Amino acid sequence: MALVNPHGKDKKLMPLMLEGAALEAAKTAAKSMDQVKMSSRETSDLIMMGIGAFTPLTGFMGKADWKSVCEKFVMADGLFFPIPITLSTTKGQANSLKIGQEVALVDEESGEIMGSMTIAEMYDMSEDDKKFECQAVFTTTDAVEHPGAQKVMAQGDVNIAGPVKVFSEGHYPETYKGIYMRPAETRALFEAKGWNTVAAFQTRNPMHRSHEYLAKIAIETLDGCCIHMLLGKLKAGDIPADVRQKAIDTLVDNYFVKDTCVVSGYPMEMRYAGPREALLHALFRQNYGMSHLLVGRDHAGVGDFYGPFDAHHIFDKIPAGALETAPIKIDLSFYCTKCDGMASDKTCPHGKESRLIVSGTKLRKMLSEGEEVPDHFSRPEVLTILRAYYEGLTEKVEIKMHKHAETGGK
Amino acid sequence: MALVNPHGKDKKLMPLMLEGAALEAAKTAAKSMDQVKMSSRETSDLIMMGIGAFTPLTGFMGKADWKSVCEKFVMADGLFFPIPITLSTTKGQANSLKIGQEVALVDEESGEIMGSMTIAEMYDMSEDDKKFECQAVFTTTDAVEHPGAQKVMAQGDVNIAGPVKVFSEGHYPETYKGIYMRPAETRALFEAKGWNTVAAFQTRNPMHRSHEYLAKIAIETLDGCCIHMLLGKLKAGDIPADVRQKAIDTLVDNYFVKDTCVVSGYPMEMRYAGPREALLHALFRQNYGMSHLLVGRDHAGVGDFYGPFDAHHIFDKIPAGALETAPIKIDLSFYCTKCDGMASDKTCPHGKESRLIVSGTKLRKMLSEGEEVPDHFSRPEVLTILRAYYEGLTEKVEIKMHKHAETGGK
């Protein structure tokens, strides 16, 4: 037994980060290059490539890969990949760039040069092309209500593609010290613990009892669980990463066994691509050495764009062997007084009156207005932290509705 | 997706039961044959072959298979089989039998002719041979304390082997109407429910909360669970099958979901072979269409003959592909007041003071003497049935110590 292999036929991690003298030389050279600005999503994708989380990608995707991934979930060479990883710029800038030219890749928010790319291809992304991508990836072109579609529709009108070199992981290693890990690091951690089978519990929210239950079901049957937090950007209304981390650390300290659970994070930004994102979540977990991905209700969903179990079903539709990392599909879970414990529709035969289900909206109302949260819904230590956060929010109007408790928080 | 394949290279069930005119003719012919008496274990093995649960066996094992199974867990032709399935007789009778002769196989308890065997081979089983088998299968030759070894050491001194025809399933279909099922029947049942992945919860005892927890963990991650009761003979002190069935039916009616759980039984007798028996349990579950076997602490154990997790480890030592049915290995589980629910050593970080563990001995004392059983240990509906049984026992001395609650009851 051993950990799952990294994705791709070579079965080894391919981080694109430069180090040492090569890094210094590349950084110096990049200073005099033309600069292409990256959105926060593009920057997060570049870092994912840098640390080997998107192994075996070598850079942003060209048109053939983009189209094939959208249509068929595979790169032009047949490699399974569920979501296009692309970089865009304006027509104006594209006209000034040449194939074969190496450009500096700059994070538009921090202004930091994050890496460089040798341009292999430039291709127009018309309004129709963007809509095609959105329909394929998000099942909608609704750029108002769908935050992922919104970003694609707002992109520049040209995609530029080619192999990248990565210089920096941005603020992540510093901001999330001890939590932020590269795939090589989680693999070393799991090996040190003697784990072969590891479930990823994907989360972008604090964990309540229902989420704890999912993680613990995995722990009962596998060697361990990695509570794997998304550290990249979220949409408005989601709880900030530092509050979430504190809430999760408290939960783990008080209710998990050290030998079977670790907490870690990765630098990707949410796309809210539902089932396709669940597949991407499984793909990069494979690179992180995690053999299983817990997939709850409406995984990586937003609003009502996906059916509650679309992210379960999609795993049955991909070719056998496309991924080594397998889903653990779990139903909506809750505390049931008659069961005297946690359960789901699959294990609890009792009626609604015995099931404790609190919507995300209601929970936030309770927390921000100092109301009591019903027993068994969440751990008291977690509620204390969330209450402090909500009470500290000055602009309560910012708390927009999102489907936290209903969706499993992912 | 589909159910797991039956064991063996042909991947199809091979029941050895005769039916219709062939059965009638064989029964008539058997009346005039020499009779070989079978112990209850041998009878139960014959029925297992009859219904296809031991597919692809064609009869009782010859010497090469017996030896190879004991030494290497495979038949002489390389087929994985973890426990020898043999029939013995006395030297005296063996001297009166001939190779090629067809004999009637008679259950020594009921006197019923259960089938016939064409003798292909007869081989001596010296005291040393029996000890060799016991050491290999039970890891002990202790014929006093180990009920499985006791039976082997008490066998006749000659094994007779050959292909069998099976005429009868004995009292099982009648005694356990609705519960007793052949592999073809459970497979049809699972298919009708649309299940592909099915966990077997092996049990020879009533189920308390810890057993319910194991079954429900499997249900959360698979399509369904079959609570699969051993209906053959147990050792003294084990709870009779009818009481157990009533207790389990009540549990399932009140705490399980009909769509994800079925109760069924099989006609095998316990050998208490621990890890080897766990492998046999997985093998015949594969024939029954069950993709997974829940393996708790001290599975199929007795006394202190096996390490508590030997039955987990043995699945790592068999060749890949030996079995399709996979173990779900689960630690000792209990109710924990701090966890506010069921947990195990792998998921509960709290101390002994918050964990509710009641030994089998203590539980029986509580039940038979009308004491209160602590909350959360068992479902009240189940306790009511067990209390009635223990109160009805006239000879309390018969309640011997066994490791029920400690072992997961298997």
PDB file of C-alpha atoms in Angstrom, chain A residues 209 213 216-217 219-223 254-257 260 328-331 335 338-341 343-350 376 379, chain B residues 209 213 216-217 219-223 254-257 260 328-331 335 338-341 343-350 376 379:
ATOM      1  CA  ARG A 209     -21.740  18.863  13.634  1.00  0.00           C
ATOM      2  CA  TYR A 213     -19.906  13.746  11.005  1.00  0.00           C
ATOM      3  CA  LYS A 216     -15.533  11.171  11.019  1.00  0.00           C
ATOM      4  CA  ILE A 217     -17.299   8.668   8.792  1.00  0.00           C
ATOM      5  CA  ILE A 219     -11.897   8.462   9.491  1.00  0.00           C
ATOM      6  CA  GLU A 220     -13.723   5.358  10.716  1.00  0.00           C
ATOM      7  CA  THR A 221     -13.079   3.600   7.432  1.00  0.00           C
ATOM      8  CA  LEU A 222      -9.780   5.085   6.210  1.00  0.00           C
ATOM      9  CA  ASP A 223      -6.386   5.827   7.769  1.00  0.00           C
ATOM     10  CA  ASN A 254     -11.570  19.341  21.142  1.00  0.00           C
ATOM     11  CA  TYR A 255     -13.283  16.662  19.084  1.00  0.00           C
ATOM     12  CA  PHE A 256     -10.785  14.943  16.798  1.00  0.00           C
ATOM     13  CA  VAL A 257      -7.970  12.483  17.391  1.00  0.00           C
ATOM     14  CA  THR A 260      -6.296  10.486  12.402  1.00  0.00           C
ATOM     15  CA  ILE A 328     -17.126   9.286  -0.707  1.00  0.00           C
ATOM     16  CA  LYS A 329     -20.655  10.367  -1.458  1.00  0.00           C
ATOM     17  CA  ILE A 330     -22.636  11.430   1.568  1.00  0.00           C
ATOM     18  CA  ASP A 331     -26.181  12.618   1.958  1.00  0.00           C
ATOM     19  CA  TYR A 335     -28.696  15.486  14.439  1.00  0.00           C
ATOM     20  CA  LYS A 338     -34.772   9.765  18.028  1.00  0.00           C
ATOM     21  CA  CYS A 339     -31.518   8.407  16.582  1.00  0.00           C
ATOM     22  CA  ASP A 340     -29.770  10.041  19.555  1.00  0.00           C
ATOM     23  CA  GLY A 341     -26.945  11.098  17.252  1.00  0.00           C
ATOM     24  CA  ALA A 343     -27.593  10.663  10.786  1.00  0.00           C
ATOM     25  CA  SER A 344     -28.670  11.242   7.198  1.00  0.00           C
ATOM     26  CA  ASP A 345     -31.652  10.383   5.026  1.00  0.00           C
ATOM     27  CA  LYS A 346     -29.899   7.074   4.372  1.00  0.00           C
ATOM     28  CA  THR A 347     -29.646   6.108   8.040  1.00  0.00           C
ATOM     29  CA  CYS A 348     -32.466   7.911   9.856  1.00  0.00           C
ATOM     30  CA  PRO A 349     -36.054   6.675   9.385  1.00  0.00           C
ATOM     31  CA  HIS A 350     -37.591   9.376  11.557  1.00  0.00           C
ATOM     32  CA  HIS A 376     -26.397  19.449  19.064  1.00  0.00           C
ATOM     33  CA  ARG A 379     -19.946  22.560  19.115  1.00  0.00           C
TER      34      ARG A 379
ATOM     35  CA  ARG B 209     -25.656   0.821  19.533  1.00  0.00           C
ATOM     36  CA  TYR B 213     -23.022   2.417  14.332  1.00  0.00           C
ATOM     37  CA  LYS B 216     -24.683   2.830   9.555  1.00  0.00           C
ATOM     38  CA  ILE B 217     -21.164   3.958   8.710  1.00  0.00           C
ATOM     39  CA  ILE B 219     -24.711   2.702   4.786  1.00  0.00           C
ATOM     40  CA  GLU B 220     -23.546   6.327   4.703  1.00  0.00           C
ATOM     41  CA  THR B 221     -20.874   5.470   2.152  1.00  0.00           C
ATOM     42  CA  LEU B 222     -22.351   2.531   0.192  1.00  0.00           C
ATOM     43  CA  ASP B 223     -25.717   1.765  -1.414  1.00  0.00           C
ATOM     44  CA  ASN B 254     -37.271   1.453  14.529  1.00  0.00           C
ATOM     45  CA  TYR B 255     -33.848   2.785  13.602  1.00  0.00           C
ATOM     46  CA  PHE B 256     -32.990   1.867  10.021  1.00  0.00           C
ATOM     47  CA  VAL B 257     -34.230   3.071   6.654  1.00  0.00           C
ATOM     48  CA  THR B 260     -30.782   1.039   2.684  1.00  0.00           C
ATOM     49  CA  ILE B 328     -14.375  -2.136   6.012  1.00  0.00           C
ATOM     50  CA  LYS B 329     -12.154  -2.169   9.047  1.00  0.00           C
ATOM     51  CA  ILE B 330     -13.645  -0.512  12.089  1.00  0.00           C
ATOM     52  CA  ASP B 331     -12.288   0.040  15.546  1.00  0.00           C
ATOM     53  CA  TYR B 335     -21.147   6.105  22.997  1.00  0.00           C
ATOM     54  CA  LYS B 338     -18.408  14.472  25.239  1.00  0.00           C
ATOM     55  CA  CYS B 339     -18.726  13.522  21.575  1.00  0.00           C
ATOM     56  CA  ASP B 340     -22.508  13.476  22.137  1.00  0.00           C
ATOM     57  CA  GLY B 341     -22.765  10.400  19.956  1.00  0.00           C
ATOM     58  CA  ALA B 343     -17.416   7.131  18.196  1.00  0.00           C
ATOM     59  CA  SER B 344     -14.315   4.958  18.224  1.00  0.00           C
ATOM     60  CA  ASP B 345     -10.692   5.304  19.272  1.00  0.00           C
ATOM     61  CA  LYS B 346     -10.094   6.756  15.823  1.00  0.00           C
ATOM     62  CA  THR B 347     -12.651   9.549  16.182  1.00  0.00           C
ATOM     63  CA  CYS B 348     -12.994  10.244  19.916  1.00  0.00           C
ATOM     64  CA  PRO B 349     -10.177  12.065  21.713  1.00  0.00           C
ATOM     65  CA  HIS B 350     -11.827  11.875  25.124  1.00  0.00           C
ATOM     66  CA  HIS B 376     -27.252   5.157  25.011  1.00  0.00           C
ATOM     67  CA  ARG B 379     -32.016   0.729  22.045  1.00  0.00           C
TER      68      ARG B 379
END
